PDB file of C-alpha atoms and ligand atoms in Angstrom:
ATOM      1  CA  UNK A   1       0.000   0.000   0.000  1.00 96.00           C
ATOM      2  CA  UNK A   2       1.318   3.432  -0.951  1.00 98.00           C
ATOM      3  CA  UNK A   3       0.588   6.431   1.281  1.00 98.00           C
ATOM      4  CA  UNK A   4      -0.102   9.862  -0.185  1.00 98.00           C
ATOM      5  CA  UNK A   5      -0.010  12.854   2.128  1.00 98.00           C
ATOM      6  CA  UNK A   6      -1.011  16.494   1.760  1.00 96.00           C
ATOM      7  CA  UNK A   7      -2.112  19.228   4.129  1.00 95.00           C
ATOM      8  CA  UNK A   8      -5.593  19.075   2.584  1.00 94.00           C
ATOM      9  CA  UNK A   9      -7.245  18.512  -0.764  1.00 93.00           C
ATOM     10  CA  UNK A  10      -4.350  19.471  -3.059  1.00 93.00           C
ATOM     11  CA  UNK A  11      -2.699  16.061  -3.036  1.00 95.00           C
ATOM     12  CA  UNK A  12      -5.841  14.582  -4.616  1.00 94.00           C
ATOM     13  CA  UNK A  13      -4.513  15.903  -7.938  1.00 92.00           C
ATOM     14  CA  UNK A  14      -1.378  13.823  -7.442  1.00 96.00           C
ATOM     15  CA  UNK A  15      -3.317  10.792  -6.202  1.00 96.00           C
ATOM     16  CA  UNK A  16      -5.506  10.859  -9.309  1.00 94.00           C
ATOM     17  CA  UNK A  17      -2.410  10.774 -11.541  1.00 96.00           C
ATOM     18  CA  UNK A  18      -0.819   7.972  -9.481  1.00 97.00           C
ATOM     19  CA  UNK A  19      -3.948   5.807  -9.666  1.00 97.00           C
ATOM     20  CA  UNK A  20      -4.135   6.404 -13.422  1.00 96.00           C
ATOM     21  CA  UNK A  21      -0.600   5.098 -13.775  1.00 96.00           C
ATOM     22  CA  UNK A  22      -0.679   2.321 -11.135  1.00 97.00           C
ATOM     23  CA  UNK A  23      -4.296   1.132 -11.118  1.00 97.00           C
ATOM     24  CA  UNK A  24      -3.584  -2.155  -9.354  1.00 96.00           C
ATOM     25  CA  UNK A  25      -1.811  -0.649  -6.335  1.00 98.00           C
ATOM     26  CA  UNK A  26      -3.629   0.097  -3.068  1.00 98.00           C
ATOM     27  CA  UNK A  27      -3.410   3.711  -1.910  1.00 98.00           C
ATOM     28  CA  UNK A  28      -4.277   5.504   1.301  1.00 98.00           C
ATOM     29  CA  UNK A  29      -4.669   9.270   1.066  1.00 98.00           C
ATOM     30  CA  UNK A  30      -4.272  11.352   4.211  1.00 98.00           C
ATOM     31  CA  UNK A  31      -5.197  15.041   4.318  1.00 97.00           C
ATOM     32  CA  UNK A  32      -4.282  17.063   7.406  1.00 97.00           C
ATOM     33  CA  UNK A  33      -7.312  19.297   6.932  1.00 95.00           C
ATOM     34  CA  UNK A  34      -7.370  20.150  10.646  1.00 96.00           C
ATOM     35  CA  UNK A  35      -4.089  22.032  10.233  1.00 96.00           C
ATOM     36  CA  UNK A  36      -4.285  23.313   6.617  1.00 93.00           C
ATOM     37  CA  UNK A  37      -2.999  25.510   5.175  1.00 93.00           C
ATOM     38  CA  UNK A  38       0.632  24.630   5.858  1.00 94.00           C
ATOM     39  CA  UNK A  39       1.884  27.380   3.570  1.00 91.00           C
ATOM     40  CA  UNK A  40       1.446  30.115   6.121  1.00 86.00           C
ATOM     41  CA  UNK A  41       2.835  28.148   9.113  1.00 94.00           C
ATOM     42  CA  UNK A  42       6.380  28.276  10.484  1.00 95.00           C
ATOM     43  CA  UNK A  43       8.946  25.865   9.062  1.00 95.00           C
ATOM     44  CA  UNK A  44       9.163  24.110  12.451  1.00 97.00           C
ATOM     45  CA  UNK A  45       5.395  23.583  12.517  1.00 97.00           C
ATOM     46  CA  UNK A  46       5.379  22.203   8.983  1.00 97.00           C
ATOM     47  CA  UNK A  47       8.192  19.800   9.913  1.00 98.00           C
ATOM     48  CA  UNK A  48       6.449  18.544  13.048  1.00 98.00           C
ATOM     49  CA  UNK A  49       3.066  18.059  11.336  1.00 98.00           C
ATOM     50  CA  UNK A  50       4.651  16.367   8.336  1.00 98.00           C
ATOM     51  CA  UNK A  51       6.565  13.847  10.467  1.00 98.00           C
ATOM     52  CA  UNK A  52       3.481  13.167  12.599  1.00 98.00           C
ATOM     53  CA  UNK A  53       1.333  12.396   9.556  1.00 98.00           C
ATOM     54  CA  UNK A  54       3.951  10.331   7.760  1.00 98.00           C
ATOM     55  CA  UNK A  55       4.167   8.223  10.922  1.00 98.00           C
ATOM     56  CA  UNK A  56       0.416   7.696  10.814  1.00 98.00           C
ATOM     57  CA  UNK A  57       0.780   6.294   7.294  1.00 98.00           C
ATOM     58  CA  UNK A  58       3.763   4.139   8.281  1.00 98.00           C
ATOM     59  CA  UNK A  59       1.759   2.686  11.168  1.00 97.00           C
ATOM     60  CA  UNK A  60      -0.962   1.726   8.672  1.00 96.00           C
ATOM     61  CA  UNK A  61       1.743  -0.272   6.942  1.00 91.00           C
ATOM     62  CA  UNK A  62       2.593   2.023   4.056  1.00 97.00           C
ATOM     63  CA  UNK A  63       6.238   1.325   3.340  1.00 96.00           C
ATOM     64  CA  UNK A  64       6.385   4.117   0.788  1.00 98.00           C
ATOM     65  CA  UNK A  65       4.837   7.582   1.209  1.00 98.00           C
ATOM     66  CA  UNK A  66       4.479  10.255  -1.456  1.00 98.00           C
ATOM     67  CA  UNK A  67       4.607  13.696   0.098  1.00 98.00           C
ATOM     68  CA  UNK A  68       2.097  15.332  -2.255  1.00 97.00           C
ATOM     69  CA  UNK A  69       2.631  18.759  -0.734  1.00 97.00           C
ATOM     70  CA  UNK A  70       5.220  21.203  -2.057  1.00 97.00           C
ATOM     71  CA  UNK A  71       5.332  23.106   1.214  1.00 96.00           C
ATOM     72  CA  UNK A  72       6.140  19.985   3.246  1.00 97.00           C
ATOM     73  CA  UNK A  73       8.563  18.731   0.594  1.00 96.00           C
ATOM     74  CA  UNK A  74      10.346  22.105   0.367  1.00 96.00           C
ATOM     75  CA  UNK A  75      10.610  22.622   4.114  1.00 95.00           C
ATOM     76  CA  UNK A  76      10.754  19.176   5.718  1.00 96.00           C
ATOM     77  CA  UNK A  77      11.733  16.412   3.303  1.00 96.00           C
ATOM     78  CA  UNK A  78      15.507  16.796   3.211  1.00 94.00           C
ATOM     79  CA  UNK A  79      15.649  17.268   6.992  1.00 97.00           C
ATOM     80  CA  UNK A  80      13.515  14.244   7.788  1.00 97.00           C
ATOM     81  CA  UNK A  81      15.416  12.059   5.339  1.00 96.00           C
ATOM     82  CA  UNK A  82      18.736  13.072   6.892  1.00 96.00           C
ATOM     83  CA  UNK A  83      17.868  13.115  10.564  1.00 97.00           C
ATOM     84  CA  UNK A  84      14.849  10.919  11.249  1.00 98.00           C
ATOM     85  CA  UNK A  85      13.700   8.424   8.643  1.00 98.00           C
ATOM     86  CA  UNK A  86      16.497   5.854   8.655  1.00 96.00           C
ATOM     87  CA  UNK A  87      16.771   5.698  12.415  1.00 97.00           C
ATOM     88  CA  UNK A  88      13.061   5.863  13.264  1.00 98.00           C
ATOM     89  CA  UNK A  89      11.709   3.810  10.330  1.00 98.00           C
ATOM     90  CA  UNK A  90      14.511   1.906   8.603  1.00 97.00           C
ATOM     91  CA  UNK A  91      13.578   0.577   5.185  1.00 96.00           C
ATOM     92  CA  UNK A  92      10.723   3.064   4.700  1.00 98.00           C
ATOM     93  CA  UNK A  93      10.862   5.745   2.016  1.00 98.00           C
ATOM     94  CA  UNK A  94       9.332   9.201   1.531  1.00 98.00           C
ATOM     95  CA  UNK A  95       9.315  10.737  -1.948  1.00 97.00           C
ATOM     96  CA  UNK A  96       8.478  14.375  -2.646  1.00 96.00           C
ATOM     97  CA  UNK A  97       7.005  16.372  -5.500  1.00 97.00           C
ATOM     98  CA  UNK A  98       9.755  18.923  -6.180  1.00 97.00           C
ATOM     99  CA  UNK A  99      12.310  16.499  -7.578  1.00 96.00           C
ATOM    100  CA  UNK A 100      10.399  15.495 -10.746  1.00 97.00           C
ATOM    101  CA  UNK A 101       9.679  19.167 -11.544  1.00 98.00           C
ATOM    102  CA  UNK A 102      13.304  20.215 -11.043  1.00 97.00           C
ATOM    103  CA  UNK A 103      14.464  17.282 -13.195  1.00 96.00           C
ATOM    104  CA  UNK A 104      12.065  18.317 -15.964  1.00 97.00           C
ATOM    105  CA  UNK A 105      13.213  21.963 -15.946  1.00 97.00           C
ATOM    106  CA  UNK A 106      16.934  21.234 -15.671  1.00 95.00           C
ATOM    107  CA  UNK A 107      16.702  18.220 -17.985  1.00 92.00           C
ATOM    108  CA  UNK A 108      19.012  16.260 -15.733  1.00 91.00           C
ATOM    109  CA  UNK A 109      18.659  13.576 -13.068  1.00 90.00           C
ATOM    110  CA  UNK A 110      18.395  14.841  -9.493  1.00 90.00           C
ATOM    111  CA  UNK A 111      21.624  13.280  -8.252  1.00 84.00           C
ATOM    112  CA  UNK A 112      23.733  15.016 -10.885  1.00 85.00           C
ATOM    113  CA  UNK A 113      23.928  18.329  -9.054  1.00 81.00           C
ATOM    114  CA  UNK A 114      26.794  19.810 -11.100  1.00 82.00           C
ATOM    115  CA  UNK A 115      25.680  22.267 -13.786  1.00 83.00           C
ATOM    116  CA  UNK A 116      25.757  20.763 -17.257  1.00 74.00           C
ATOM    117  CA  UNK A 117      26.683  24.019 -19.048  1.00 72.00           C
ATOM    118  CA  UNK A 118      27.658  24.343 -22.699  1.00 76.00           C
ATOM    119  CA  UNK A 119      25.463  24.554 -25.771  1.00 74.00           C
ATOM    120  CA  UNK A 120      21.980  23.179 -25.247  1.00 80.00           C
ATOM    121  CA  UNK A 121      22.061  23.782 -21.465  1.00 84.00           C
ATOM    122  CA  UNK A 122      18.663  24.967 -20.235  1.00 88.00           C
ATOM    123  CA  UNK A 123      18.304  28.748 -20.131  1.00 86.00           C
ATOM    124  CA  UNK A 124      14.575  29.332 -19.873  1.00 93.00           C
ATOM    125  CA  UNK A 125      12.777  31.753 -17.616  1.00 97.00           C
ATOM    126  CA  UNK A 126      10.583  29.946 -15.111  1.00 98.00           C
ATOM    127  CA  UNK A 127       7.702  31.282 -13.044  1.00 98.00           C
ATOM    128  CA  UNK A 128       6.914  29.391  -9.836  1.00 98.00           C
ATOM    129  CA  UNK A 129       3.581  29.987  -8.110  1.00 98.00           C
ATOM    130  CA  UNK A 130       3.619  28.566  -4.593  1.00 97.00           C
ATOM    131  CA  UNK A 131       2.687  29.098  -0.975  1.00 95.00           C
ATOM    132  CA  UNK A 132       4.477  31.714   1.094  1.00 95.00           C
ATOM    133  CA  UNK A 133       6.430  29.029   2.985  1.00 95.00           C
ATOM    134  CA  UNK A 134       7.591  27.303  -0.225  1.00 96.00           C
ATOM    135  CA  UNK A 135       8.649  30.646  -1.695  1.00 97.00           C
ATOM    136  CA  UNK A 136      10.608  31.676   1.402  1.00 96.00           C
ATOM    137  CA  UNK A 137      12.321  28.260   1.520  1.00 96.00           C
ATOM    138  CA  UNK A 138      13.746  29.062  -1.945  1.00 97.00           C
ATOM    139  CA  UNK A 139      13.850  25.303  -2.544  1.00 97.00           C
ATOM    140  CA  UNK A 140      12.891  25.556  -6.236  1.00 98.00           C
ATOM    141  CA  UNK A 141      15.324  28.429  -6.837  1.00 98.00           C
ATOM    142  CA  UNK A 142      18.239  26.712  -5.090  1.00 96.00           C
ATOM    143  CA  UNK A 143      17.761  23.249  -6.580  1.00 96.00           C
ATOM    144  CA  UNK A 144      17.354  24.586 -10.126  1.00 96.00           C
ATOM    145  CA  UNK A 145      20.300  26.955  -9.747  1.00 95.00           C
ATOM    146  CA  UNK A 146      22.664  24.156  -8.682  1.00 93.00           C
ATOM    147  CA  UNK A 147      21.955  22.220 -11.868  1.00 94.00           C
ATOM    148  CA  UNK A 148      21.050  24.866 -14.437  1.00 95.00           C
ATOM    149  CA  UNK A 149      22.453  28.288 -13.435  1.00 94.00           C
ATOM    150  CA  UNK A 150      21.343  29.849 -16.717  1.00 94.00           C
ATOM    151  CA  UNK A 151      17.684  29.262 -15.864  1.00 96.00           C
ATOM    152  CA  UNK A 152      16.093  32.314 -14.266  1.00 96.00           C
ATOM    153  CA  UNK A 153      13.456  31.531 -11.678  1.00 97.00           C
ATOM    154  CA  UNK A 154      10.853  34.106 -10.613  1.00 98.00           C
ATOM    155  CA  UNK A 155       8.694  33.199  -7.636  1.00 98.00           C
ATOM    156  CA  UNK A 156       5.224  34.383  -6.740  1.00 98.00           C
ATOM    157  CA  UNK A 157       3.670  33.602  -3.363  1.00 98.00           C
ATOM    158  CA  UNK A 158      -0.113  33.238  -3.495  1.00 98.00           C
ATOM    159  CA  UNK A 159      -1.332  33.832   0.087  1.00 96.00           C
ATOM    160  CA  UNK A 160      -4.985  33.040   0.658  1.00 95.00           C
ATOM    161  CA  UNK A 161      -5.344  30.832  -2.410  1.00 96.00           C
ATOM    162  CA  UNK A 162      -5.176  27.491  -0.592  1.00 93.00           C
ATOM    163  CA  UNK A 163      -7.718  28.733   1.946  1.00 92.00           C
ATOM    164  CA  UNK A 164     -10.075  29.812  -0.845  1.00 93.00           C
ATOM    165  CA  UNK A 165      -9.802  26.354  -2.445  1.00 90.00           C
ATOM    166  CA  UNK A 166     -10.160  24.472   0.862  1.00 84.00           C
ATOM    167  CA  UNK A 167     -13.189  26.540   1.816  1.00 86.00           C
ATOM    168  CA  UNK A 168     -14.830  25.972  -1.582  1.00 84.00           C
ATOM    169  CA  UNK A 169     -14.955  29.720  -2.369  1.00 91.00           C
ATOM    170  CA  UNK A 170     -16.904  30.949  -5.416  1.00 93.00           C
ATOM    171  CA  UNK A 171     -15.168  30.421  -8.750  1.00 94.00           C
ATOM    172  CA  UNK A 172     -15.188  34.138  -9.566  1.00 97.00           C
ATOM    173  CA  UNK A 173     -13.406  34.930  -6.294  1.00 97.00           C
ATOM    174  CA  UNK A 174     -10.730  32.308  -6.885  1.00 96.00           C
ATOM    175  CA  UNK A 175     -10.282  33.522 -10.459  1.00 98.00           C
ATOM    176  CA  UNK A 176      -9.786  37.103  -9.248  1.00 98.00           C
ATOM    177  CA  UNK A 177      -7.038  35.926  -6.875  1.00 98.00           C
ATOM    178  CA  UNK A 178      -5.295  33.963  -9.632  1.00 98.00           C
ATOM    179  CA  UNK A 179      -5.509  36.866 -12.089  1.00 98.00           C
ATOM    180  CA  UNK A 180      -3.984  39.158  -9.459  1.00 98.00           C
ATOM    181  CA  UNK A 181      -1.060  36.829  -8.668  1.00 98.00           C
ATOM    182  CA  UNK A 182      -0.277  36.252 -12.353  1.00 98.00           C
ATOM    183  CA  UNK A 183      -0.425  39.993 -13.085  1.00 98.00           C
ATOM    184  CA  UNK A 184       1.928  40.736 -10.163  1.00 98.00           C
ATOM    185  CA  UNK A 185       4.426  38.166 -11.372  1.00 97.00           C
ATOM    186  CA  UNK A 186       4.340  39.396 -14.985  1.00 97.00           C
ATOM    187  CA  UNK A 187       4.879  42.891 -13.707  1.00 96.00           C
ATOM    188  CA  UNK A 188       7.850  41.718 -11.648  1.00 95.00           C
ATOM    189  CA  UNK A 189       9.255  40.110 -14.835  1.00 95.00           C
ATOM    190  CA  UNK A 190       8.971  43.429 -16.670  1.00 93.00           C
ATOM    191  CA  UNK A 191       6.079  42.234 -18.811  1.00 86.00           C
ATOM    192  CA  UNK A 192       8.130  39.440 -20.412  1.00 92.00           C
ATOM    193  CA  UNK A 193       6.237  36.143 -20.654  1.00 96.00           C
ATOM    194  CA  UNK A 194       7.950  33.280 -18.787  1.00 97.00           C
ATOM    195  CA  UNK A 195       8.895  30.281 -20.928  1.00 98.00           C
ATOM    196  CA  UNK A 196       7.646  27.853 -18.290  1.00 98.00           C
ATOM    197  CA  UNK A 197       5.225  28.163 -15.381  1.00 98.00           C
ATOM    198  CA  UNK A 198       5.151  25.753 -12.445  1.00 98.00           C
ATOM    199  CA  UNK A 199       2.214  25.418 -10.091  1.00 98.00           C
ATOM    200  CA  UNK A 200       4.383  24.685  -7.067  1.00 97.00           C
ATOM    201  CA  UNK A 201       1.488  23.863  -4.768  1.00 96.00           C
ATOM    202  CA  UNK A 202      -0.600  20.766  -5.358  1.00 95.00           C
ATOM    203  CA  UNK A 203      -3.777  22.706  -4.560  1.00 93.00           C
ATOM    204  CA  UNK A 204      -3.235  24.996  -7.544  1.00 95.00           C
ATOM    205  CA  UNK A 205      -3.480  22.098  -9.974  1.00 93.00           C
ATOM    206  CA  UNK A 206      -7.166  21.927  -8.997  1.00 91.00           C
ATOM    207  CA  UNK A 207      -7.549  25.324 -10.673  1.00 93.00           C
ATOM    208  CA  UNK A 208      -4.879  24.909 -13.363  1.00 96.00           C
ATOM    209  CA  UNK A 209      -7.376  26.115 -15.987  1.00 96.00           C
ATOM    210  CA  UNK A 210      -7.541  29.520 -14.292  1.00 97.00           C
ATOM    211  CA  UNK A 211      -3.743  29.837 -14.306  1.00 98.00           C
ATOM    212  CA  UNK A 212      -3.686  28.729 -17.958  1.00 98.00           C
ATOM    213  CA  UNK A 213      -6.205  31.408 -18.868  1.00 98.00           C
ATOM    214  CA  UNK A 214      -4.324  34.143 -16.991  1.00 98.00           C
ATOM    215  CA  UNK A 215      -0.841  33.264 -18.306  1.00 98.00           C
ATOM    216  CA  UNK A 216       0.453  34.373 -21.712  1.00 97.00           C
ATOM    217  CA  UNK A 217      -0.316  31.840 -24.451  1.00 97.00           C
ATOM    218  CA  UNK A 218       3.369  31.189 -25.141  1.00 97.00           C
ATOM    219  CA  UNK A 219       4.100  30.101 -21.562  1.00 98.00           C
ATOM    220  CA  UNK A 220       4.252  26.347 -21.124  1.00 98.00           C
ATOM    221  CA  UNK A 221       2.409  25.229 -17.997  1.00 98.00           C
ATOM    222  CA  UNK A 222       4.004  22.178 -16.350  1.00 97.00           C
ATOM    223  CA  UNK A 223       1.701  19.634 -14.753  1.00 94.00           C
ATOM    224  CA  UNK A 224       3.287  18.348 -11.576  1.00 97.00           C
ATOM    225  CA  UNK A 225       0.948  15.367 -10.969  1.00 96.00           C
ATOM    226  CA  UNK A 226       1.879  13.733 -14.291  1.00 97.00           C
ATOM    227  CA  UNK A 227       5.583  14.319 -13.650  1.00 98.00           C
ATOM    228  CA  UNK A 228       5.280  12.824 -10.150  1.00 98.00           C
ATOM    229  CA  UNK A 229       3.441   9.779 -11.536  1.00 98.00           C
ATOM    230  CA  UNK A 230       6.196   9.230 -14.134  1.00 97.00           C
ATOM    231  CA  UNK A 231       8.832   9.519 -11.409  1.00 97.00           C
ATOM    232  CA  UNK A 232       7.059   7.079  -9.065  1.00 98.00           C
ATOM    233  CA  UNK A 233       6.625   4.534 -11.828  1.00 97.00           C
ATOM    234  CA  UNK A 234      10.319   4.803 -12.606  1.00 96.00           C
ATOM    235  CA  UNK A 235      11.244   4.549  -8.899  1.00 97.00           C
ATOM    236  CA  UNK A 236       9.158   1.384  -8.469  1.00 97.00           C
ATOM    237  CA  UNK A 237      10.814  -0.159 -11.515  1.00 97.00           C
ATOM    238  CA  UNK A 238      14.221   0.457  -9.910  1.00 96.00           C
ATOM    239  CA  UNK A 239      13.131  -0.633  -6.398  1.00 97.00           C
ATOM    240  CA  UNK A 240      11.437  -4.024  -6.524  1.00 96.00           C
ATOM    241  CA  UNK A 241      11.402  -4.079  -2.701  1.00 96.00           C
ATOM    242  CA  UNK A 242       8.368  -1.767  -2.934  1.00 97.00           C
ATOM    243  CA  UNK A 243       6.459  -4.035  -5.331  1.00 96.00           C
ATOM    244  CA  UNK A 244       2.750  -4.566  -4.644  1.00 95.00           C
ATOM    245  CA  UNK A 245       1.782  -7.024  -1.912  1.00 92.00           C
ATOM    246  CA  UNK A 246      -0.040 -10.097  -3.287  1.00 94.00           C
ATOM    247  CA  UNK A 247      -3.401  -8.893  -1.960  1.00 94.00           C
ATOM    248  CA  UNK A 248      -3.274  -5.373  -3.476  1.00 95.00           C
ATOM    249  CA  UNK A 249      -6.250  -4.832  -5.766  1.00 95.00           C
ATOM    250  CA  UNK A 250      -6.539  -1.140  -6.634  1.00 97.00           C
ATOM    251  CA  UNK A 251      -8.296  -0.056  -3.417  1.00 97.00           C
ATOM    252  CA  UNK A 252      -8.197   3.592  -2.313  1.00 97.00           C
ATOM    253  CA  UNK A 253      -8.956   4.912   1.196  1.00 97.00           C
ATOM    254  CA  UNK A 254      -9.373   8.572   2.075  1.00 98.00           C
ATOM    255  CA  UNK A 255      -8.501   9.756   5.579  1.00 98.00           C
ATOM    256  CA  UNK A 256      -8.608  13.180   7.152  1.00 98.00           C
ATOM    257  CA  UNK A 257      -7.687  14.812  10.438  1.00 98.00           C
ATOM    258  CA  UNK A 258     -10.558  17.255   9.787  1.00 96.00           C
ATOM    259  CA  UNK A 259     -14.363  17.059   9.661  1.00 96.00           C
ATOM    260  CA  UNK A 260     -14.934  14.095   7.330  1.00 97.00           C
ATOM    261  CA  UNK A 261     -18.361  15.064   5.913  1.00 95.00           C
ATOM    262  CA  UNK A 262     -17.347  18.588   4.895  1.00 93.00           C
ATOM    263  CA  UNK A 263     -13.977  17.402   3.618  1.00 94.00           C
ATOM    264  CA  UNK A 264     -15.702  14.745   1.446  1.00 94.00           C
ATOM    265  CA  UNK A 265     -18.120  17.311   0.024  1.00 91.00           C
ATOM    266  CA  UNK A 266     -15.393  19.694  -1.124  1.00 88.00           C
ATOM    267  CA  UNK A 267     -13.029  16.859  -2.065  1.00 89.00           C
ATOM    268  CA  UNK A 268     -15.565  15.363  -4.462  1.00 86.00           C
ATOM    269  CA  UNK A 269     -15.892  18.670  -6.262  1.00 76.00           C
ATOM    270  CA  UNK A 270     -12.195  18.767  -6.957  1.00 72.00           C
ATOM    271  CA  UNK A 271     -11.439  15.059  -7.344  1.00 82.00           C
ATOM    272  CA  UNK A 272     -13.976  14.730 -10.145  1.00 79.00           C
ATOM    273  CA  UNK A 273     -15.906  11.914  -8.442  1.00 88.00           C
ATOM    274  CA  UNK A 274     -17.294  11.236  -4.980  1.00 92.00           C
ATOM    275  CA  UNK A 275     -14.734  10.735  -2.228  1.00 95.00           C
ATOM    276  CA  UNK A 276     -15.635   9.293   1.138  1.00 97.00           C
ATOM    277  CA  UNK A 277     -13.191  10.614   3.716  1.00 97.00           C
ATOM    278  CA  UNK A 278     -13.054   8.858   7.087  1.00 98.00           C
ATOM    279  CA  UNK A 279     -11.670  10.447  10.244  1.00 97.00           C
ATOM    280  CA  UNK A 280      -8.175   9.278  11.049  1.00 95.00           C
ATOM    281  CA  UNK A 281      -7.885   7.825  14.538  1.00 78.00           C
TER     282      UNK A 281
HETATM  283  N1  LIG B   1      -0.885  21.708  -1.238  1.00 50.33           N
HETATM  284  C1  LIG B   1       0.247  21.990  -0.468  1.00 50.33           C
HETATM  285  C2  LIG B   1       1.414  22.454  -1.302  1.00 50.33           C
HETATM  286  O1  LIG B   1       1.650  21.853  -2.289  1.00 50.33           O
HETATM  287  C3  LIG B   1       0.069  22.785   0.762  1.00 50.33           C
HETATM  288  C4  LIG B   1      -0.736  23.984   0.702  1.00 50.33           C
HETATM  289  C5  LIG B   1      -0.965  24.506   2.100  1.00 50.33           C
HETATM  290  O2  LIG B   1      -1.409  23.755   2.949  1.00 50.33           O
HETATM  291  O3  LIG B   1      -0.664  25.683   2.304  1.00 50.33           O
HETATM  292  O4  LIG B   1       2.123  23.363  -0.995  1.00 50.33           O
END
């Protein structure tokens, strides 16, 4: 069974892509709706909540967890992998959502940190829309810069957007927020259209159409869930120790730390079909 964790509904976009790619695997989705949004919390808070919820999934016997939250991945993943995971839960793995996006932009595998340089090296301009905490972590900027220093990354924090999505705000209100954030970023870039835009928060993929409409036509919008699904498929091919258990049959469970009925109602709207969240114990 594979665990998928996000602060709230955003990770459903990743889950949907993972199920599409690995339909026979069992998944358990955990949303920490009681503490969302993470993007406006302190780094220490995000770390503590992330570890707590990953442990919940490990205790349910998920040996592999996908951290389907950019904020948690940007702030907590490296730290928990270095200081906690191997001693507390040897043999378990946590994979994040930044790596596949950085690999796509830099066109080089994650572990090759040295810049490739020379003709053909990536030199695009990239716009990253993310939560305040992800932006201040500078994780996207730093990881891209190490591998592709010619790429120019412009970041735009989108405070309030996750809340509007989680609360099921009216479409027109969400659209106005998106239009405002895109306009601010374009202004910051001196009116030049970015070559690539990244929705660096899994919640934003739920409203990717609004970002598409607000961005210049020539900007390529990357879709993180598809990139994460490709990366997981590749990881599983290289790590047979995480192969499906014999009794896995494509089952999906939805768990929340929040109020299950309300979470299910909003989740269904975004997931595209009904989701029945149960309270986590
Ligand atoms: N969806 C998450 C992310 O990718 C977290 C958003 C939040 O809780 O602020 O950043």
